[in-house]
Amino acid sequence: QVQLVESGGGLVQAGGSLRLSCAASGRTFSSTAMGWFRQAPGKDREFVASINFWGGGSTSYADSVKDRFTISRDNAKNTVYLQMNSLKPEDTAVYYCAIRLGLGPYDYWGQGTQVTVSS
């Protein structure tokens, strides 16, 4: 079992910044990647960013957040971060982190943290 706990969400004005954290615990030794997803009201959950734990820690971003968001990892703390800059009202959503233990779909999800960007 793996537990994921997100934090760092909140209310911010457009153009502002927030940093989300996702702390992983449990059987994470075989994990291969972690990612951030978001779900806005009335919309499907969508991919935001991911970081691989192999191959040099490569990262991937959705086009909508590229050059504004940065995903990073602190191995010692078993924590992944999402630095969000130049926030826009359309970034408003519940943000979820997830962890992948193999090469398939993400296996475990956090409970989500609300991000609200006011115009």
C-alpha positions as MATLAB code, in Angstrom:
seq = 'QVQLVESGGGLVQAGGSLRLSCAASGRTFSSTAMGWFRQAPGKDREFVASINFWGGGSTSYADSVKDRFTISRDNAKNTVYLQMNSLKPEDTAVYYCAIRLGLGPYDYWGQGTQVTVSS';
ca = [
       0.000    0.000    0.000;
       1.049    3.564   -0.721;
      -0.326    6.709    0.848;
      -0.185   10.094   -0.855;
      -0.942   13.340    0.940;
      -1.197   16.592   -1.000;
      -0.897   20.050    0.492;
      -0.335   23.624   -0.571;
      -3.567   24.457   -2.326;
      -5.462   27.664   -1.706;
      -6.857   30.869   -3.146;
      -4.586   33.112   -5.200;
      -5.046   36.004   -7.579;
      -4.342   35.634  -11.265;
      -0.636   36.010  -11.925;
       0.268   34.625   -8.526;
       2.075   31.462   -7.513;
       1.472   28.380   -5.411;
       3.554   25.315   -4.616;
       1.832   21.995   -4.148;
       3.462   19.152   -2.250;
       2.742   15.436   -2.375;
       4.291   13.279    0.327;
       4.430    9.548   -0.382;
       4.686    6.827    2.257;
       4.381    3.085    2.389;
       5.673    0.672   -0.243;
       7.163    3.219   -2.610;
      10.456    1.427   -3.272;
       9.279    0.092   -6.640;
       7.726    3.332   -7.848;
       8.660    4.480  -11.339;
       6.971    7.870  -11.658;
       4.711   10.400  -10.002;
       2.369   12.821  -11.599;
      -0.035   15.663  -11.016;
      -3.527   15.753  -12.451;
      -6.400   18.194  -12.027;
     -10.150   18.217  -12.331;
     -12.196   21.358  -12.780;
     -15.942   21.422  -12.038;
     -17.880   19.707  -14.782;
     -14.748   18.512  -16.573;
     -12.801   15.287  -16.773;
      -9.602   14.839  -14.850;
      -6.625   15.876  -16.969;
      -2.888   15.342  -16.890;
      -0.764   18.252  -15.675;
       2.816   17.038  -15.189;
       4.880   13.970  -14.397;
       8.384   13.048  -13.354;
      10.114    9.732  -13.970;
      12.243    8.158  -11.290;
      14.441    6.442  -13.834;
      16.331    7.736  -16.833;
      17.556   10.894  -15.215;
      14.270   12.113  -13.844;
      12.721   13.252  -17.097;
       9.629   15.419  -16.855;
       6.544   15.931  -18.970;
       3.962   18.718  -19.015;
       0.593   19.445  -20.487;
       0.778   22.165  -23.123;
      -1.520   24.363  -21.052;
       0.977   24.579  -18.179;
       4.303   24.326  -19.980;
       6.676   27.160  -19.058;
       4.502   28.074  -16.057;
       4.544   24.924  -13.892;
       7.562   22.938  -12.717;
       7.502   19.454  -11.213;
      10.365   18.362   -8.978;
      11.226   15.679   -6.458;
      12.998   15.535   -3.110;
      14.219   11.966   -2.786;
      15.156   12.325    0.878;
      11.636   13.426    1.775;
       9.868   11.140   -0.700;
       7.983   14.208   -1.837;
       7.074   15.618   -5.224;
       6.347   19.299   -5.747;
       4.447   21.289   -8.341;
       5.546   24.906   -8.531;
       2.813   26.873  -10.261;
       3.609   30.369  -11.503;
       1.629   32.896  -13.563;
      -1.583   31.246  -12.470;
      -4.717   31.817  -14.515;
      -8.403   31.469  -13.570;
      -8.573   28.430  -15.864;
      -6.068   26.693  -13.587;
      -8.791   26.499  -10.935;
      -9.337   22.829  -10.097;
      -8.790   20.106   -7.562;
      -5.219   18.913   -7.997;
      -4.346   15.277   -7.407;
      -1.011   13.562   -7.212;
      -0.538    9.967   -8.237;
       2.208    7.358   -8.153;
       3.029    4.589  -10.587;
       4.645    1.410   -9.342;
       5.357   -0.169  -12.709;
       4.912    0.643  -16.358;
       1.144    0.674  -16.438;
      -1.431    3.171  -15.206;
      -1.004    5.160  -12.025;
      -1.670    2.914   -9.064;
      -2.444    5.216   -6.140;
      -3.979    8.659   -5.863;
      -4.053   11.346   -3.221;
      -7.186   12.939   -1.850;
      -6.731   16.161   -3.805;
      -6.117   19.778   -2.910;
      -8.196   22.719   -4.128;
      -6.564   25.492   -6.127;
      -8.684   28.550   -6.862;
      -7.391   31.401   -9.004;
      -9.414   34.605   -8.930;
      -9.449   37.072  -11.788;
];
